[in-house]
PDB file of C-alpha atoms and ligand atoms in Angstrom:
ATOM      1  CA  MET A   1     -31.584   1.969  -4.175  1.00 71.00           C
ATOM      2  CA  ALA A   2     -30.569   2.604  -0.538  1.00 82.00           C
ATOM      3  CA  SER A   3     -29.421  -0.973  -0.114  1.00 91.00           C
ATOM      4  CA  ALA A   4     -27.474  -0.876  -3.377  1.00 93.00           C
ATOM      5  CA  TYR A   5     -25.717   2.275  -2.112  1.00 95.00           C
ATOM      6  CA  ALA A   6     -25.055   0.565   1.221  1.00 96.00           C
ATOM      7  CA  VAL A   7     -23.464  -2.391  -0.578  1.00 97.00           C
ATOM      8  CA  LEU A   8     -21.291   0.027  -2.608  1.00 97.00           C
ATOM      9  CA  LYS A   9     -20.188   1.816   0.543  1.00 96.00           C
ATOM     10  CA  PHE A  10     -19.467  -1.502   2.271  1.00 97.00           C
ATOM     11  CA  LEU A  11     -17.306  -2.621  -0.676  1.00 98.00           C
ATOM     12  CA  HIS A  12     -15.645   0.807  -0.770  1.00 98.00           C
ATOM     13  CA  VAL A  13     -14.673   0.651   2.890  1.00 96.00           C
ATOM     14  CA  LEU A  14     -13.656  -3.044   2.778  1.00 98.00           C
ATOM     15  CA  SER A  15     -11.473  -2.489  -0.300  1.00 98.00           C
ATOM     16  CA  PHE A  16      -9.502   0.369   1.189  1.00 96.00           C
ATOM     17  CA  VAL A  17      -9.116  -1.616   4.426  1.00 97.00           C
ATOM     18  CA  PHE A  18      -7.442  -4.324   2.318  1.00 97.00           C
ATOM     19  CA  MET A  19      -5.283  -1.613   0.712  1.00 97.00           C
ATOM     20  CA  ALA A  20      -3.305  -1.787   3.956  1.00 96.00           C
ATOM     21  CA  ILE A  21      -1.024  -4.294   2.145  1.00 96.00           C
ATOM     22  CA  PRO A  22       1.970  -1.869   2.368  1.00 97.00           C
ATOM     23  CA  LEU A  23       1.807  -2.099   6.181  1.00 98.00           C
ATOM     24  CA  PHE A  24       1.951  -5.890   6.150  1.00 97.00           C
ATOM     25  CA  ASN A  25       4.686  -5.913   3.501  1.00 97.00           C
ATOM     26  CA  LEU A  26       6.781  -3.670   5.777  1.00 98.00           C
ATOM     27  CA  ILE A  27       6.176  -6.136   8.616  1.00 97.00           C
ATOM     28  CA  VAL A  28       7.178  -9.051   6.337  1.00 97.00           C
ATOM     29  CA  VAL A  29      10.472  -7.412   5.284  1.00 96.00           C
ATOM     30  CA  ASN A  30      11.299  -6.321   8.853  1.00 96.00           C
ATOM     31  CA  GLU A  31      10.641  -9.874  10.095  1.00 96.00           C
ATOM     32  CA  ARG A  32      12.944 -11.156   7.317  1.00 94.00           C
ATOM     33  CA  ALA A  33      15.660  -8.723   8.393  1.00 92.00           C
ATOM     34  CA  LEU A  34      15.225  -9.921  11.976  1.00 92.00           C
ATOM     35  CA  LEU A  35      16.131 -13.466  10.854  1.00 88.00           C
ATOM     36  CA  GLY A  36      19.627 -12.041  10.557  1.00 81.00           C
ATOM     37  CA  VAL A  37      20.814 -14.460   7.871  1.00 74.00           C
ATOM     38  CA  PRO A  38      22.127 -12.766   4.686  1.00 79.00           C
ATOM     39  CA  PHE A  39      20.297 -14.861   2.112  1.00 87.00           C
ATOM     40  CA  GLN A  40      18.313 -18.012   2.692  1.00 90.00           C
ATOM     41  CA  TYR A  41      16.621 -19.411  -0.407  1.00 93.00           C
ATOM     42  CA  HIS A  42      13.314 -20.534   1.135  1.00 94.00           C
ATOM     43  CA  ALA A  43      12.903 -17.518   3.415  1.00 94.00           C
ATOM     44  CA  ASP A  44      13.704 -15.045   0.627  1.00 95.00           C
ATOM     45  CA  ARG A  45      11.599 -16.831  -1.989  1.00 95.00           C
ATOM     46  CA  TYR A  46       8.661 -16.971   0.443  1.00 96.00           C
ATOM     47  CA  MET A  47       8.984 -13.223   1.154  1.00 97.00           C
ATOM     48  CA  GLU A  48       9.318 -12.280  -2.517  1.00 97.00           C
ATOM     49  CA  ASN A  49       6.248 -14.373  -3.422  1.00 97.00           C
ATOM     50  CA  ILE A  50       4.143 -12.633  -0.770  1.00 97.00           C
ATOM     51  CA  ILE A  51       5.212  -9.195  -2.021  1.00 97.00           C
ATOM     52  CA  ARG A  52       5.084  -9.995  -5.767  1.00 97.00           C
ATOM     53  CA  ARG A  53       1.611 -11.558  -5.681  1.00 97.00           C
ATOM     54  CA  GLY A  54       0.404  -8.912  -3.212  1.00 96.00           C
ATOM     55  CA  ALA A  55       0.781  -6.293  -5.945  1.00 97.00           C
ATOM     56  CA  THR A  56      -1.893  -7.944  -8.092  1.00 97.00           C
ATOM     57  CA  ARG A  57      -4.259  -8.106  -5.123  1.00 97.00           C
ATOM     58  CA  CYS A  58      -3.596  -4.431  -4.427  1.00 97.00           C
ATOM     59  CA  PHE A  59      -4.398  -3.451  -8.027  1.00 98.00           C
ATOM     60  CA  VAL A  60      -7.736  -5.264  -7.659  1.00 98.00           C
ATOM     61  CA  PHE A  61      -8.557  -3.495  -4.354  1.00 98.00           C
ATOM     62  CA  GLN A  62      -7.536  -0.120  -5.820  1.00 98.00           C
ATOM     63  CA  GLY A  63      -9.792  -0.790  -8.813  1.00 98.00           C
ATOM     64  CA  THR A  64     -12.656  -1.744  -6.523  1.00 98.00           C
ATOM     65  CA  VAL A  65     -12.222   1.453  -4.459  1.00 98.00           C
ATOM     66  CA  LEU A  66     -12.316   3.542  -7.643  1.00 98.00           C
ATOM     67  CA  ALA A  67     -15.298   1.719  -9.153  1.00 98.00           C
ATOM     68  CA  THR A  68     -17.352   1.824  -5.946  1.00 98.00           C
ATOM     69  CA  GLY A  69     -16.390   5.475  -5.416  1.00 97.00           C
ATOM     70  CA  VAL A  70     -17.592   6.485  -8.889  1.00 97.00           C
ATOM     71  CA  LEU A  71     -20.747   4.365  -8.564  1.00 97.00           C
ATOM     72  CA  MET A  72     -21.527   5.978  -5.199  1.00 96.00           C
ATOM     73  CA  LEU A  73     -21.249   9.388  -6.868  1.00 96.00           C
ATOM     74  CA  VAL A  74     -23.569   8.329  -9.697  1.00 95.00           C
ATOM     75  CA  ALA A  75     -26.064   6.514  -7.443  1.00 92.00           C
ATOM     76  CA  GLY A  76     -25.899   8.955  -4.523  1.00 92.00           C
ATOM     77  CA  PRO A  77     -26.827  12.598  -3.945  1.00 90.00           C
ATOM     78  CA  LEU A  78     -23.484  14.092  -5.050  1.00 92.00           C
ATOM     79  CA  GLY A  79     -23.493  13.216  -8.759  1.00 95.00           C
ATOM     80  CA  ILE A  80     -20.429  12.492 -10.913  1.00 96.00           C
ATOM     81  CA  THR A  81     -19.567  16.220 -11.231  1.00 96.00           C
ATOM     82  CA  ALA A  82     -18.538  16.104  -7.562  1.00 96.00           C
ATOM     83  CA  LEU A  83     -15.430  14.286  -8.757  1.00 95.00           C
ATOM     84  CA  TRP A  84     -13.977  17.677  -9.785  1.00 94.00           C
ATOM     85  CA  GLY A  85     -16.448  19.969  -7.908  1.00 93.00           C
ATOM     86  CA  ASN A  86     -15.676  18.563  -4.456  1.00 94.00           C
ATOM     87  CA  TRP A  87     -11.953  19.094  -3.635  1.00 94.00           C
ATOM     88  CA  VAL A  88     -11.904  16.203  -1.160  1.00 96.00           C
ATOM     89  CA  LEU A  89     -13.053  13.761  -3.845  1.00 97.00           C
ATOM     90  CA  LEU A  90     -10.657  15.284  -6.376  1.00 97.00           C
ATOM     91  CA  VAL A  91      -7.674  14.939  -4.031  1.00 97.00           C
ATOM     92  CA  LYS A  92      -8.722  11.379  -3.079  1.00 97.00           C
ATOM     93  CA  THR A  93      -8.843  10.421  -6.749  1.00 97.00           C
ATOM     94  CA  VAL A  94      -5.428  12.010  -7.424  1.00 98.00           C
ATOM     95  CA  LEU A  95      -3.979  10.149  -4.407  1.00 98.00           C
ATOM     96  CA  LEU A  96      -5.522   6.880  -5.601  1.00 98.00           C
ATOM     97  CA  PHE A  97      -3.924   7.285  -9.047  1.00 98.00           C
ATOM     98  CA  THR A  98      -0.631   8.161  -7.341  1.00 98.00           C
ATOM     99  CA  LEU A  99      -0.906   4.865  -5.425  1.00 98.00           C
ATOM    100  CA  VAL A 100      -1.632   2.981  -8.671  1.00 98.00           C
ATOM    101  CA  THR A 101       1.397   4.635 -10.323  1.00 98.00           C
ATOM    102  CA  LEU A 102       3.761   3.834  -7.428  1.00 98.00           C
ATOM    103  CA  LEU A 103       2.525   0.228  -7.317  1.00 98.00           C
ATOM    104  CA  SER A 104       2.972  -0.072 -11.097  1.00 98.00           C
ATOM    105  CA  TYR A 105       6.585   1.129 -10.784  1.00 98.00           C
ATOM    106  CA  VAL A 106       7.269  -1.439  -8.049  1.00 98.00           C
ATOM    107  CA  HIS A 107       5.484  -4.283  -9.865  1.00 98.00           C
ATOM    108  CA  LEU A 108       6.639  -3.559 -13.411  1.00 98.00           C
ATOM    109  CA  ARG A 109      10.136  -2.148 -12.783  1.00 97.00           C
ATOM    110  CA  LEU A 110      11.572  -2.949  -9.358  1.00 97.00           C
ATOM    111  CA  GLN A 111      10.188  -6.466  -8.787  1.00 98.00           C
ATOM    112  CA  PRO A 112      11.362  -7.790 -12.199  1.00 98.00           C
ATOM    113  CA  GLN A 113      14.885  -6.512 -11.377  1.00 97.00           C
ATOM    114  CA  ILE A 114      14.790  -8.404  -8.071  1.00 97.00           C
ATOM    115  CA  GLU A 115      13.397 -11.496  -9.806  1.00 97.00           C
ATOM    116  CA  SER A 116      16.107 -11.396 -12.470  1.00 96.00           C
ATOM    117  CA  ILE A 117      18.792 -11.401  -9.738  1.00 95.00           C
ATOM    118  CA  LEU A 118      17.030 -14.298  -7.968  1.00 94.00           C
ATOM    119  CA  ALA A 119      16.474 -16.237 -11.217  1.00 93.00           C
ATOM    120  CA  SER A 120      19.903 -17.882 -11.016  1.00 87.00           C
ATOM    121  CA  VAL A 121      19.415 -19.085  -7.434  1.00 91.00           C
ATOM    122  CA  THR A 122      17.772 -22.445  -6.592  1.00 91.00           C
ATOM    123  CA  ALA A 123      17.207 -24.269  -3.317  1.00 90.00           C
ATOM    124  CA  ASP A 124      20.184 -26.526  -4.074  1.00 90.00           C
ATOM    125  CA  SER A 125      22.661 -23.954  -5.391  1.00 87.00           C
ATOM    126  CA  THR A 126      25.033 -21.938  -3.184  1.00 86.00           C
ATOM    127  CA  PRO A 127      24.119 -18.268  -3.559  1.00 87.00           C
ATOM    128  CA  ALA A 128      26.902 -15.970  -4.850  1.00 89.00           C
ATOM    129  CA  PRO A 129      28.572 -14.082  -1.953  1.00 88.00           C
ATOM    130  CA  ASP A 130      27.455 -10.703  -3.374  1.00 90.00           C
ATOM    131  CA  LEU A 131      23.802 -11.741  -3.892  1.00 93.00           C
ATOM    132  CA  ALA A 132      22.414  -9.918  -0.841  1.00 90.00           C
ATOM    133  CA  ALA A 133      24.418  -6.807  -1.763  1.00 91.00           C
ATOM    134  CA  ARG A 134      23.026  -6.887  -5.330  1.00 94.00           C
ATOM    135  CA  LEU A 135      19.457  -7.209  -4.043  1.00 95.00           C
ATOM    136  CA  LYS A 136      19.830  -4.470  -1.405  1.00 93.00           C
ATOM    137  CA  PRO A 137      19.374  -1.263  -3.503  1.00 96.00           C
ATOM    138  CA  TYR A 138      16.133  -2.570  -5.051  1.00 97.00           C
ATOM    139  CA  ARG A 139      14.755  -3.845  -1.753  1.00 97.00           C
ATOM    140  CA  VAL A 140      15.607  -0.558   0.005  1.00 97.00           C
ATOM    141  CA  ARG A 141      13.828   1.447  -2.719  1.00 98.00           C
ATOM    142  CA  ARG A 142      10.829  -0.936  -2.589  1.00 98.00           C
ATOM    143  CA  LYS A 143      10.639  -0.560   1.193  1.00 98.00           C
ATOM    144  CA  ARG A 144      10.729   3.255   0.905  1.00 98.00           C
ATOM    145  CA  LEU A 145       7.901   3.164  -1.655  1.00 98.00           C
ATOM    146  CA  ALA A 146       5.826   0.864   0.571  1.00 98.00           C
ATOM    147  CA  THR A 147       6.264   3.423   3.369  1.00 98.00           C
ATOM    148  CA  VAL A 148       5.099   6.260   1.091  1.00 98.00           C
ATOM    149  CA  CYS A 149       2.104   4.147  -0.049  1.00 98.00           C
ATOM    150  CA  LEU A 150       1.109   3.439   3.558  1.00 98.00           C
ATOM    151  CA  PHE A 151       1.218   7.177   4.297  1.00 98.00           C
ATOM    152  CA  LEU A 152      -0.885   7.951   1.186  1.00 98.00           C
ATOM    153  CA  VAL A 153      -3.513   5.335   2.103  1.00 98.00           C
ATOM    154  CA  ILE A 154      -3.824   6.783   5.632  1.00 98.00           C
ATOM    155  CA  THR A 155      -4.030  10.328   4.227  1.00 98.00           C
ATOM    156  CA  THR A 156      -6.782   9.289   1.776  1.00 97.00           C
ATOM    157  CA  ILE A 157      -8.757   7.716   4.608  1.00 97.00           C
ATOM    158  CA  VAL A 158      -8.537  10.988   6.565  1.00 97.00           C
ATOM    159  CA  LEU A 159      -9.906  12.808   3.504  1.00 96.00           C
ATOM    160  CA  GLY A 160     -12.427  10.027   2.742  1.00 93.00           C
ATOM    161  CA  MET A 161     -14.204  10.691   6.037  1.00 95.00           C
ATOM    162  CA  GLN A 162     -14.726  14.316   4.954  1.00 95.00           C
ATOM    163  CA  VAL A 163     -16.712  13.778   1.738  1.00 92.00           C
ATOM    164  CA  TYR A 164     -19.858  15.174   3.359  1.00 91.00           C
ATOM    165  CA  GLY A 165     -18.555  17.072   6.414  1.00 91.00           C
ATOM    166  CA  ARG A 166     -15.173  18.762   6.829  1.00 94.00           C
ATOM    167  CA  PHE A 167     -12.934  18.395   9.889  1.00 96.00           C
ATOM    168  CA  SER A 168     -11.093  21.484  11.132  1.00 97.00           C
ATOM    169  CA  ALA A 169      -7.852  22.117   9.243  1.00 96.00           C
ATOM    170  CA  GLY A 170      -5.955  21.538  12.492  1.00 97.00           C
ATOM    171  CA  LEU A 171      -7.479  18.092  12.985  1.00 98.00           C
ATOM    172  CA  THR A 172      -6.869  17.105   9.350  1.00 97.00           C
ATOM    173  CA  VAL A 173      -3.195  18.157   9.585  1.00 98.00           C
ATOM    174  CA  THR A 174      -2.784  16.350  12.940  1.00 98.00           C
ATOM    175  CA  LEU A 175      -4.256  13.092  11.577  1.00 98.00           C
ATOM    176  CA  ILE A 176      -2.103  13.259   8.436  1.00 98.00           C
ATOM    177  CA  ALA A 177       0.981  13.955  10.620  1.00 98.00           C
ATOM    178  CA  PHE A 178       0.038  10.897  12.691  1.00 97.00           C
ATOM    179  CA  GLY A 179      -0.131   8.941   9.431  1.00 98.00           C
ATOM    180  CA  ALA A 180       3.389  10.072   8.524  1.00 98.00           C
ATOM    181  CA  LEU A 181       4.717   9.102  11.965  1.00 98.00           C
ATOM    182  CA  PHE A 182       3.011   5.702  11.852  1.00 98.00           C
ATOM    183  CA  ALA A 183       4.330   4.963   8.343  1.00 98.00           C
ATOM    184  CA  TRP A 184       7.848   5.942   9.452  1.00 97.00           C
ATOM    185  CA  ARG A 185       7.570   3.678  12.512  1.00 97.00           C
ATOM    186  CA  ALA A 186       6.327   0.819  10.307  1.00 98.00           C
ATOM    187  CA  ASN A 187       9.430   1.295   8.147  1.00 98.00           C
ATOM    188  CA  ARG A 188      11.798   1.267  11.126  1.00 96.00           C
ATOM    189  CA  THR A 189      10.301  -1.231  13.570  1.00 95.00           C
ATOM    190  CA  LEU A 190       8.193  -4.397  13.794  1.00 94.00           C
ATOM    191  CA  LEU A 191       5.239  -2.580  15.399  1.00 95.00           C
ATOM    192  CA  ARG A 192       4.913  -5.504  17.822  1.00 94.00           C
ATOM    193  CA  PHE A 193       1.922  -3.844  19.558  1.00 95.00           C
ATOM    194  CA  GLY A 194       0.109  -2.702  16.453  1.00 95.00           C
ATOM    195  CA  TRP A 195       0.461   1.060  16.834  1.00 95.00           C
ATOM    196  CA  VAL A 196       4.034   0.966  18.246  1.00 90.00           C
TER     197      VAL A 196
HETATM  198  C1  HEM B   1      -7.411   5.117  -1.720  1.00 90.09           C
HETATM  199  C2  HEM B   1      -8.521   5.652  -2.106  1.00 90.09           C
HETATM  200  C3  HEM B   1      -9.726   5.915  -1.224  1.00 90.09           C
HETATM  201  C4  HEM B   1      -9.885   5.763   0.112  1.00 90.09           C
HETATM  202  C5  HEM B   1      -8.878   5.277   1.125  1.00 90.09           C
HETATM  203  C6  HEM B   1     -11.238   6.172   0.434  1.00 90.09           C
HETATM  204  C7  HEM B   1     -11.752   6.215   1.714  1.00 90.09           C
HETATM  205  C8  HEM B   1     -13.030   6.608   2.028  1.00 90.09           C
HETATM  206  C9  HEM B   1     -13.552   6.721   3.391  1.00 90.09           C
HETATM  207  C10 HEM B   1     -12.754   6.474   4.664  1.00 90.09           C
HETATM  208  C11 HEM B   1     -14.845   7.102   3.301  1.00 90.09           C
HETATM  209  C12 HEM B   1     -15.822   7.364   4.460  1.00 90.09           C
HETATM  210  C13 HEM B   1     -16.647   6.167   4.676  1.00 90.09           C
HETATM  211  C14 HEM B   1     -17.617   6.444   5.791  1.00 90.09           C
HETATM  212  O1  HEM B   1     -18.033   7.593   6.008  1.00 90.09           O
HETATM  213  O2  HEM B   1     -17.975   5.470   6.452  1.00 90.09           O
HETATM  214  C15 HEM B   1     -15.129   7.262   1.892  1.00 90.09           C
HETATM  215  C16 HEM B   1     -16.337   7.680   1.423  1.00 90.09           C
HETATM  216  C17 HEM B   1     -16.565   7.982   0.113  1.00 90.09           C
HETATM  217  N1  HEM B   1     -15.672   7.843  -0.931  1.00 90.09           N
HETATM  218 FE1  HEM B   1     -13.798   7.144  -0.834  1.00 90.09          FE
HETATM  219  N2  HEM B   1     -11.880   6.549  -0.708  1.00 90.09           N
HETATM  220  C18 HEM B   1     -10.981   6.427  -1.743  1.00 90.09           C
HETATM  221  C19 HEM B   1     -11.176   6.755  -3.042  1.00 90.09           C
HETATM  222  C20 HEM B   1     -12.364   7.261  -3.519  1.00 90.09           C
HETATM  223  C21 HEM B   1     -12.580   7.659  -4.882  1.00 90.09           C
HETATM  224  C22 HEM B   1     -11.507   7.577  -5.979  1.00 90.09           C
HETATM  225  C23 HEM B   1     -13.878   8.103  -4.973  1.00 90.09           C
HETATM  226  C24 HEM B   1     -14.622   8.649  -6.159  1.00 90.09           C
HETATM  227  C25 HEM B   1     -14.295   8.471  -7.380  1.00 90.09           C
HETATM  228  C26 HEM B   1     -14.453   7.971  -3.650  1.00 90.09           C
HETATM  229  C27 HEM B   1     -15.752   8.316  -3.335  1.00 90.09           C
HETATM  230  C28 HEM B   1     -16.302   8.266  -2.073  1.00 90.09           C
HETATM  231  C29 HEM B   1     -17.664   8.695  -1.740  1.00 90.09           C
HETATM  232  C30 HEM B   1     -18.695   9.213  -2.711  1.00 90.09           C
HETATM  233  C31 HEM B   1     -17.816   8.522  -0.371  1.00 90.09           C
HETATM  234  C32 HEM B   1     -19.045   8.878   0.491  1.00 90.09           C
HETATM  235  C33 HEM B   1     -19.774   7.687   0.870  1.00 90.09           C
HETATM  236  C34 HEM B   1     -20.896   8.084   1.818  1.00 90.09           C
HETATM  237  O3  HEM B   1     -20.636   8.419   2.968  1.00 90.09           O
HETATM  238  O4  HEM B   1     -22.020   8.066   1.384  1.00 90.09           O
HETATM  239  N3  HEM B   1     -13.522   7.464  -2.790  1.00 90.09           N
HETATM  240  N4  HEM B   1     -14.025   6.940   1.146  1.00 90.09           N
END
């Protein structure tokens, strides 16, 4: 049983590590902005494909985190009732469903609007002069949501480490504030040196 639990915990940790997709999407869009050209079919199509298909991967990792989390409760010492009896687990689960909801909005509402604007553009056609301006409001909103998701993933990790032992409130608040600062920096800059 111990090894089964260890495998669950390994998959739990690996899946939320891969839930860092919002960070890399922010890097992708900031690199695209750095190209400086308004709209370039291949560059924009490449970026949109990375982000669009990344959503499906993220749903799978979110599902794996949830499944392994529940299985660890069932297989481990805490029991499934800890899901509502342990506030850390309850808040983690609420944050996970918030992440699923935000990703669903991006994938099912925002991305199709971007795709419908891009549908008329091909590699051979000259893009309409207002194309970049029409894409901008959706891309700005998507970037903001990626920033919020990155912050929520970091916050859930801070809580995740406290399932069995609590940090001081001061440390928890400091780490979450660091998460907010890092997510903001990831929105604004290329983070060339990882943390800055
Ligand atoms: C985005 C969502 C989540 C993230 C980022 C996350 C993160 C973490 C982290 C960082 C740990 C500590 C691992 C360690 O001590 O090495 C952990 C442990 C744990 N998580 Fe999650 N978690 C998430 C969602 C959930 C959910 C939804 C559940 C339950 C339904 C859950 C149940 C657990 C349990 C039971 C442990 C303790 C494992 C152990 O130390 O034995 N997690 N999680």
